[in-house]
PDB file of C-alpha atoms in Angstrom:
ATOM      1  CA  UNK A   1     126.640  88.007 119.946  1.00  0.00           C
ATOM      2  CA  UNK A   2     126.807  89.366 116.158  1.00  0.00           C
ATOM      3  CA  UNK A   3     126.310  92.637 114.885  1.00  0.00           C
ATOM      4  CA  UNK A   4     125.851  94.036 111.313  1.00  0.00           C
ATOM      5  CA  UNK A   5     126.448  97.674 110.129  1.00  0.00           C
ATOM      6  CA  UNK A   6     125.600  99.091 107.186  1.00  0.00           C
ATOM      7  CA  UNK A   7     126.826 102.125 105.299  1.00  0.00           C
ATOM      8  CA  UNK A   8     125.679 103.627 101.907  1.00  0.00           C
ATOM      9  CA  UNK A   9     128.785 105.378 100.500  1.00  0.00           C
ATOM     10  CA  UNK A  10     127.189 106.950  97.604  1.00  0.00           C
ATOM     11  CA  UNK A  11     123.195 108.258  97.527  1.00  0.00           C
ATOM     12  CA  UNK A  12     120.940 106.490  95.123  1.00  0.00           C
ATOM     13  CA  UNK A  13     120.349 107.906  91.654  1.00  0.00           C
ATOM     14  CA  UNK A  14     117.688 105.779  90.370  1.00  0.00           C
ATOM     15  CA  UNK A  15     114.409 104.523  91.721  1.00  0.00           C
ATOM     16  CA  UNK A  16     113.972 101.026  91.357  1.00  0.00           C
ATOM     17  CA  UNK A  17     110.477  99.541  93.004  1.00  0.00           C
ATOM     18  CA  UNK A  18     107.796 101.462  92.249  1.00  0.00           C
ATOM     19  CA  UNK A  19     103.740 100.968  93.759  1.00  0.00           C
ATOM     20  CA  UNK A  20     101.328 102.515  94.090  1.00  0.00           C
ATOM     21  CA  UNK A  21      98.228 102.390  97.163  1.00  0.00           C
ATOM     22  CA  UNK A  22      96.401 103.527  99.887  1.00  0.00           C
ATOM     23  CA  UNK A  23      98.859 104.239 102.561  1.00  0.00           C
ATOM     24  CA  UNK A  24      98.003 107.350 103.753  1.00  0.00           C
ATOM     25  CA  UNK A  25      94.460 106.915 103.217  1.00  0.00           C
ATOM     26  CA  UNK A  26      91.412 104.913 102.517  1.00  0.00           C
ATOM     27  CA  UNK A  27      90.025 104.949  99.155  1.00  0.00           C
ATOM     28  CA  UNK A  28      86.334 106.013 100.925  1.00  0.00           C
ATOM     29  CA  UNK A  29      88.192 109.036 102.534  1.00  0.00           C
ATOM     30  CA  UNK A  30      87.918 110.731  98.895  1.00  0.00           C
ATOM     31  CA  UNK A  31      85.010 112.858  98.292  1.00  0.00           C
ATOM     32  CA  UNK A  32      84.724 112.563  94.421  1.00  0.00           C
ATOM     33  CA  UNK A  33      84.187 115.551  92.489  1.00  0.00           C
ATOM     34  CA  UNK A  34      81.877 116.180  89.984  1.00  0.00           C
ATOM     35  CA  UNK A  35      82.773 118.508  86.476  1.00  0.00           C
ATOM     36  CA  UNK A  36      79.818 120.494  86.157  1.00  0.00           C
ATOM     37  CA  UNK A  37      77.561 119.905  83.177  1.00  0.00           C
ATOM     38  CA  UNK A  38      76.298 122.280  80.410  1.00  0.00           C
ATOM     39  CA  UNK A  39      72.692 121.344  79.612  1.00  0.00           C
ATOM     40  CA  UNK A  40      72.306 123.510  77.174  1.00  0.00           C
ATOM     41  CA  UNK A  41      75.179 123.257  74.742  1.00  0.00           C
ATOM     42  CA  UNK A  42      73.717 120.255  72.820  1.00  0.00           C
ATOM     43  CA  UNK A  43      75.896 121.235  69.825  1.00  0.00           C
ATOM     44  CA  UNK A  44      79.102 121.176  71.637  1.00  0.00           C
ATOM     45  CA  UNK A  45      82.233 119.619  69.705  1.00  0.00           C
ATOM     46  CA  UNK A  46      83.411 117.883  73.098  1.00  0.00           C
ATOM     47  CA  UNK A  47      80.789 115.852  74.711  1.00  0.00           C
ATOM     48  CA  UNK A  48      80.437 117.198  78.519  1.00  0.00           C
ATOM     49  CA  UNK A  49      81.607 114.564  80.747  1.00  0.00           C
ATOM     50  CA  UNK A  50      79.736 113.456  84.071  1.00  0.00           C
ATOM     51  CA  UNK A  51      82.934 111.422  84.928  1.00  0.00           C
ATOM     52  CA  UNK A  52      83.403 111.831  88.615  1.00  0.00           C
ATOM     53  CA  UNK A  53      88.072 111.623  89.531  1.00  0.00           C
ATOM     54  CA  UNK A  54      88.456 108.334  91.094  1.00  0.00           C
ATOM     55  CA  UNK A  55      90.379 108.215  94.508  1.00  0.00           C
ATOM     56  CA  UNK A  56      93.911 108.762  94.076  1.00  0.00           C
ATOM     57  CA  UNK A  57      96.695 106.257  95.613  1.00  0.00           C
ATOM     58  CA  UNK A  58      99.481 107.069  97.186  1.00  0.00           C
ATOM     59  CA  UNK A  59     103.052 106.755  95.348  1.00  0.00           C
ATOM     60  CA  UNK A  60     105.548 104.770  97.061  1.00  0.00           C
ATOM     61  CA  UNK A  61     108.978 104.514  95.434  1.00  0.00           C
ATOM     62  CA  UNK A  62     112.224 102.532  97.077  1.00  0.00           C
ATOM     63  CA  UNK A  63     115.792 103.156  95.824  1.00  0.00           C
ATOM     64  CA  UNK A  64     118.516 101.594  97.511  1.00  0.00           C
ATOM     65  CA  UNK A  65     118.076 101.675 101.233  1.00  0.00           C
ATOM     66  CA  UNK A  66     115.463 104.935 100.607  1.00  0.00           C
ATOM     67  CA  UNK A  67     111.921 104.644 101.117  1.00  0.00           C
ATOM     68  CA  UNK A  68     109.395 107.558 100.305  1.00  0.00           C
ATOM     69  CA  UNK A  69     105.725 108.052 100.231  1.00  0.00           C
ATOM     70  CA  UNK A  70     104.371 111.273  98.043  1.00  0.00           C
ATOM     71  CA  UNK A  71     100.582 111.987  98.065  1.00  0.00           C
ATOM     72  CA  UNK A  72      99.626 112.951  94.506  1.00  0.00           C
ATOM     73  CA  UNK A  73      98.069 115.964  93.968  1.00  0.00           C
ATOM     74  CA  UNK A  74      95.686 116.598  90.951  1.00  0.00           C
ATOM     75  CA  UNK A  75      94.284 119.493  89.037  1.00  0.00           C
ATOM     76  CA  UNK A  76      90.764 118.824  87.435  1.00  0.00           C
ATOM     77  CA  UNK A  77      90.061 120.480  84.220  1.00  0.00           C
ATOM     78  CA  UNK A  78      87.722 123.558  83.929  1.00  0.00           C
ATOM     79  CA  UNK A  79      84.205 122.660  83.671  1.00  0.00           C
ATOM     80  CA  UNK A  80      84.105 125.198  80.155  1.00  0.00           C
ATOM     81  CA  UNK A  81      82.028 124.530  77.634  1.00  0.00           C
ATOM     82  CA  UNK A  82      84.515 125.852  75.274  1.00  0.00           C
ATOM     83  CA  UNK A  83      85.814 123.558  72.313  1.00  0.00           C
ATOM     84  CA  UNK A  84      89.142 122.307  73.085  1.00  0.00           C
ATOM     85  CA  UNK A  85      92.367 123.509  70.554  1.00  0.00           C
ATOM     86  CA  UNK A  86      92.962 120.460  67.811  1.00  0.00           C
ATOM     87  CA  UNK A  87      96.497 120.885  68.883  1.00  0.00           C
ATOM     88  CA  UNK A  88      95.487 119.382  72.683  1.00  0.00           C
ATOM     89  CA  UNK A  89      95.057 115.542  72.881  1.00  0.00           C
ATOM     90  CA  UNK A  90      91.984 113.950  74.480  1.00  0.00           C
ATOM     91  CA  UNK A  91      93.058 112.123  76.694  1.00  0.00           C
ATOM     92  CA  UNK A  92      91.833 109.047  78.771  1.00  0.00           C
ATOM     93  CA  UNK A  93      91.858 106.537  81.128  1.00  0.00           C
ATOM     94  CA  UNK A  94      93.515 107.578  84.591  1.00  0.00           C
ATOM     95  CA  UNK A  95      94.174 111.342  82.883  1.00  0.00           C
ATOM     96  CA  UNK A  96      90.729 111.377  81.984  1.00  0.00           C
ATOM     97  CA  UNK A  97      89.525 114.920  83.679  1.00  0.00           C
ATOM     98  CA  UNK A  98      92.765 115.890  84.675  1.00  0.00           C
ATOM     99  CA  UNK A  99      94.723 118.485  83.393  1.00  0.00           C
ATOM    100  CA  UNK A 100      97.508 118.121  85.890  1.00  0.00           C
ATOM    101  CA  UNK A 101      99.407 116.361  89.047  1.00  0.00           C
ATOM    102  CA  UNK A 102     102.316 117.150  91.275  1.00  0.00           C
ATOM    103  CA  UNK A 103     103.488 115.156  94.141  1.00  0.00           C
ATOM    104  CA  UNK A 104     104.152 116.011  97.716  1.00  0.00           C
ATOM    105  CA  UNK A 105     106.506 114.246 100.300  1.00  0.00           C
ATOM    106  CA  UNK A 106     104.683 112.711 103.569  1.00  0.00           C
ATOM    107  CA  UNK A 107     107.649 110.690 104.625  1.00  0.00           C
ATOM    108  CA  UNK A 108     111.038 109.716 103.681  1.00  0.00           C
ATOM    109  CA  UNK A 109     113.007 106.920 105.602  1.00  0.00           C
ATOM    110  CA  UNK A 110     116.946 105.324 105.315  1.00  0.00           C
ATOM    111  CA  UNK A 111     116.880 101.788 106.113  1.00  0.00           C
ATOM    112  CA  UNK A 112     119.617  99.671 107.237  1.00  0.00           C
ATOM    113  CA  UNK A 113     119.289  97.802 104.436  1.00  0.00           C
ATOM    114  CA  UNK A 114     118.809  98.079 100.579  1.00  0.00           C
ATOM    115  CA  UNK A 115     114.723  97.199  99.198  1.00  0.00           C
ATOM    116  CA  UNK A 116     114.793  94.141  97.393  1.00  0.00           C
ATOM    117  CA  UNK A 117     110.978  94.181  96.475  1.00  0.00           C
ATOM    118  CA  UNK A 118     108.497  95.968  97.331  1.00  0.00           C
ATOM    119  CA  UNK A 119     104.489  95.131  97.199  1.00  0.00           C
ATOM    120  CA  UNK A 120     101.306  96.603  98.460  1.00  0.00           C
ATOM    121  CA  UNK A 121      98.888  94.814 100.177  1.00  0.00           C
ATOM    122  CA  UNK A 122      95.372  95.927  99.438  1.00  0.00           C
ATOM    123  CA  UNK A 123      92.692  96.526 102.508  1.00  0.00           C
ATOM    124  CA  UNK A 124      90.715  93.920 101.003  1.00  0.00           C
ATOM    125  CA  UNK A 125      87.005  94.457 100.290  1.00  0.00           C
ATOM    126  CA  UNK A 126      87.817  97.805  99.213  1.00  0.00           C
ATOM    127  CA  UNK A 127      84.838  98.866 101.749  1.00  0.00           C
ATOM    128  CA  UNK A 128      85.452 101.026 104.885  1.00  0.00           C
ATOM    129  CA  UNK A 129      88.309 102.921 105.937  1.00  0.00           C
ATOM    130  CA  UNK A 130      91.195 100.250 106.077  1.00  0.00           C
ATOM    131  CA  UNK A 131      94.243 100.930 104.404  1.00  0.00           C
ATOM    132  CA  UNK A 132      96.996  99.081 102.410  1.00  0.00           C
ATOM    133  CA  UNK A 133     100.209  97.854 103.609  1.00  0.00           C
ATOM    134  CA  UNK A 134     103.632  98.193 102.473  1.00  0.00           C
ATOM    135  CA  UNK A 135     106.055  95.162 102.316  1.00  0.00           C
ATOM    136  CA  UNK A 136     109.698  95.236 102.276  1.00  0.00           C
ATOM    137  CA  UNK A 137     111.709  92.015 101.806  1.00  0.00           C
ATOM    138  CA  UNK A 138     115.700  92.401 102.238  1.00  0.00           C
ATOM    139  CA  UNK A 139     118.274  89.783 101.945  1.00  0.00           C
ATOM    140  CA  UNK A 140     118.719  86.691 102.534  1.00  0.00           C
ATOM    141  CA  UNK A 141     115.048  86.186 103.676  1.00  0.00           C
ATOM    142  CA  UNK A 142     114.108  89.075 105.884  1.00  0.00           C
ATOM    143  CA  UNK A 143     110.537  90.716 105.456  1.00  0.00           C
ATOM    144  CA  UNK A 144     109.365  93.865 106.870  1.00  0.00           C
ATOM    145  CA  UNK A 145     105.249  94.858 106.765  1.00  0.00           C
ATOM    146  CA  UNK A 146     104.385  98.309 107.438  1.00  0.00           C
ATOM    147  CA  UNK A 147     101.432 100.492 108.229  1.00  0.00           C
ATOM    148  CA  UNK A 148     100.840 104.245 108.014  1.00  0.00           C
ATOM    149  CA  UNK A 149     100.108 105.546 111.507  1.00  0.00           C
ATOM    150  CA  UNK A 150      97.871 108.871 111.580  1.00  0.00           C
ATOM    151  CA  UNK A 151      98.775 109.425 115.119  1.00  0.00           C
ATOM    152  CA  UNK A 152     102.963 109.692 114.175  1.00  0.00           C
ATOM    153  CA  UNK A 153     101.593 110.433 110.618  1.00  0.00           C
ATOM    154  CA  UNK A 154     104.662 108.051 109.628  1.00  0.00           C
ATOM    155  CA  UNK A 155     105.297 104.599 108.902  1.00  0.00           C
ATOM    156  CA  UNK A 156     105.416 102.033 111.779  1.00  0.00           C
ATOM    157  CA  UNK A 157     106.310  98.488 111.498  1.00  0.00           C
ATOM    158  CA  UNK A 158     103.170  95.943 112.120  1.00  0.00           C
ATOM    159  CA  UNK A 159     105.259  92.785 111.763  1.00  0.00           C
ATOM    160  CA  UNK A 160     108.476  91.448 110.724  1.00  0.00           C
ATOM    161  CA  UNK A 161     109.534  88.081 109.833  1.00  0.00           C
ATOM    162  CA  UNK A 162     113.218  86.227 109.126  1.00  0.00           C
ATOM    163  CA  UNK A 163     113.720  82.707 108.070  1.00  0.00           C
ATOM    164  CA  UNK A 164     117.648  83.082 108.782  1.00  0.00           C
ATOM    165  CA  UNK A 165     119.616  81.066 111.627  1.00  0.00           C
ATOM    166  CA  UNK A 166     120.236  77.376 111.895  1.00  0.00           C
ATOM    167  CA  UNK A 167     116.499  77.121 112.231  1.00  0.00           C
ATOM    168  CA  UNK A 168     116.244  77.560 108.890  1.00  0.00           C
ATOM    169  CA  UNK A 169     119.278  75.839 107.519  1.00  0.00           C
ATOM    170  CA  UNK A 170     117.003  73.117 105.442  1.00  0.00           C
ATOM    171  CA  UNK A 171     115.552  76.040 103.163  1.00  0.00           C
ATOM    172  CA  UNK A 172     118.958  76.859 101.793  1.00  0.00           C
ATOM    173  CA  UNK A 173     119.930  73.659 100.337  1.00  0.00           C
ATOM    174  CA  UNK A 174     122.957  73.705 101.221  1.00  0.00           C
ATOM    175  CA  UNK A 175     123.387  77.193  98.901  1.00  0.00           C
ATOM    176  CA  UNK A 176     125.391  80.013 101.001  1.00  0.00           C
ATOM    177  CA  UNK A 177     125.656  82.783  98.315  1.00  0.00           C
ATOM    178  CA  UNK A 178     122.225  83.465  96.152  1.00  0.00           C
ATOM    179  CA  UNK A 179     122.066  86.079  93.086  1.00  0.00           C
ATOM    180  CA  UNK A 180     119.081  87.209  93.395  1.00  0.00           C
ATOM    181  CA  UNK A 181     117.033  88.818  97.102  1.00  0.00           C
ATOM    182  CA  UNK A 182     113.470  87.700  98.129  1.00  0.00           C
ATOM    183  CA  UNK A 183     110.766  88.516  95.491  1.00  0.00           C
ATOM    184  CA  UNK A 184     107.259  89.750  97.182  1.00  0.00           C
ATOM    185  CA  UNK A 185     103.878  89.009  95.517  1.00  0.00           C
ATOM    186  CA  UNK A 186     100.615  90.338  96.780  1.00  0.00           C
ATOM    187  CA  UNK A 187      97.141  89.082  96.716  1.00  0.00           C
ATOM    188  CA  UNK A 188      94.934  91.478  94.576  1.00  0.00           C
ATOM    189  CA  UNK A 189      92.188  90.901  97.159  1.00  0.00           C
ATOM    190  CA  UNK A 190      94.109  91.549  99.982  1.00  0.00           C
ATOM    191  CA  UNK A 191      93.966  88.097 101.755  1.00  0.00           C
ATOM    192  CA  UNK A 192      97.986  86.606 102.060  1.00  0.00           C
ATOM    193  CA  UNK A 193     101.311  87.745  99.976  1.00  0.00           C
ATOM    194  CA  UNK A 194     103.713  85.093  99.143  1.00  0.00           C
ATOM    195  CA  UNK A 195     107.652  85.625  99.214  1.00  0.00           C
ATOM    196  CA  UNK A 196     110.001  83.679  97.212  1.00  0.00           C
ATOM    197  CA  UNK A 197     113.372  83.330  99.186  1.00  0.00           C
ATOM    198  CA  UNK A 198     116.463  81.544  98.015  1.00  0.00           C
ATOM    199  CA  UNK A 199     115.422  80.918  94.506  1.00  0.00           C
ATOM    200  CA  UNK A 200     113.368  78.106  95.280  1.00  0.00           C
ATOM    201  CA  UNK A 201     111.555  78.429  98.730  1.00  0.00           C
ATOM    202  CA  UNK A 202     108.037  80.121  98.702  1.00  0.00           C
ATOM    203  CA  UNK A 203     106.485  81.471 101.972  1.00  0.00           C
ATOM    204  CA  UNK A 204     102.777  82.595 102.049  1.00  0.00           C
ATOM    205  CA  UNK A 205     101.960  85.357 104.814  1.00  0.00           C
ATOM    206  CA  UNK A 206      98.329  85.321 105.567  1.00  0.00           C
ATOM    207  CA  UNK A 207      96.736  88.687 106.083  1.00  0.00           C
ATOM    208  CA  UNK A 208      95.322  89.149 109.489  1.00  0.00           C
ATOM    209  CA  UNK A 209      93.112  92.457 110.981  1.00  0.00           C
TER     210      UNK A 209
END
C-alpha cells in the first residue's frame, strides 16, 4: 500500500484559474431589478434606461492548492434624472447600470493537491433552478467535479475520476514525466467536458442529472 503527502511550504501569491458561474445559485433565483424611469424628462442629456441587471455569477478563483468561491455583490446606480458630470464615463456592457461591486467569501478550501485547470460546467438549458459545476483536474490525470450543497452551504464532491495505475499504462505511451497537467474544456451547453491528459490523450465526461 502507497501513500502520498503533500505540503505547501510557502502560501500562494497569485491567482491563476479564474471562472466564473452559477455555483451558489441558479441564474432564475435572481429577481431582476428595474431603474425607475422618468416619463417626463423628454429633454434629458442621458437617455433613461429600462435595462433590467442581469443575474450575477459567482467568482471562482484557484491558486495553487487554494480554491475560493466569492458571491459578487453589486450596487445599481441611482434612478436620478440628473445629467451625469462629462468627467464620468458611460459605461457599458456588464457595468452597464452599475456603479459598483465588492465580493464576499462563501467558501475557501486547501486541497491536497495544486489546480491544474479549472472549468465550469453550465446547468444546461439555462431553465429552472439547476446549477453549474466546478471541475478540478490535478496531475497526472486525476479529475475532481464538484457541486455546491445548500444543506452544508459548501462544496461537496459529485464524482471523481483517475486514469492512473497499470490500467491505464497504454495512455502514457510509454512517457513517465509530462510538462504540462490535464487541461479541462467545458461544453457551453452544458452536455459533456473533455480533458486532455498526457499531452495527447482526450477523455470526454458526459454530463449526467
Amino acid at each position: 500500500m502507497s501513500f502520498a503527502a503533500y505540503k505547501l511550504m510557502h502560501a500562494p501569491t497569485g491567482v491563476e484559474h479564474c471562472a466564473a458561474g452559477f455555483i451558489t445559485h441558479a441564474a432564475a433565483d435572481f429577481t431582476p431589478r428595474v431603474v425607475a424611469v422618468a416619463a417626463d424628462d423628454l429633454d434629458s442629456e442621458w437617455p433613461s434606461s429600462t435595462k433590467s441587471a442581469a443575474p450575477v455569477p459567482n467568482l471562482v478563483i484557484a491558486a495553487a492548492n487554494v480554491l475560493e468561491v466569492y458571491n459578487v455583490r453589486i450596487t445599481e446606480e441611482s434612478s436620478s434624472t440628473e445629467p451625469k458630470p462629462p468627467s464620468e464615463s458611460k459605461r457599458g456592457g456588464v457595468l452597464d447600470n452599475i456603479s459598483g461591486a465588492s465580493l464576499e467569501l462563501v467558501c475557501h478550501y486547501r486541497l491536497h493537491g495544486n489546480v491544474e485547470s479549472l472549468g465550469i460546467l453550465p446547468s444546461g438549458s439555462g431553465r429552472g433552478r439547476r446549477k453549474d459545476s466546478v471541475i478540478l483536474t490535478f496531475r497526472d490525470a486525476k479529475i475532481s467535479v464538484l457541486e455546491f450543497d445548500d444543506s452544508m452551504h459548501g462544496l461537496r464532491i459529485s464524482s471523481m475520476h483517475c486514469f492512473e495505475g497499470p490500467e491505464w499504462l497504454h495512455l502514457q505511451r510509454g512517457s513517465t514525466y509530462f510538462p504540462r497537467g490535464p487541461v479541462v474544456r467545458v461544453d457551453q451547453l452544458g452536455r459533456c467536458a473533455a480533458v486532455l491528459v498526457y499531452n495527447l490523450q482526450m477523455i470526454v465526461l458526459k454530463a449526467t442529472e
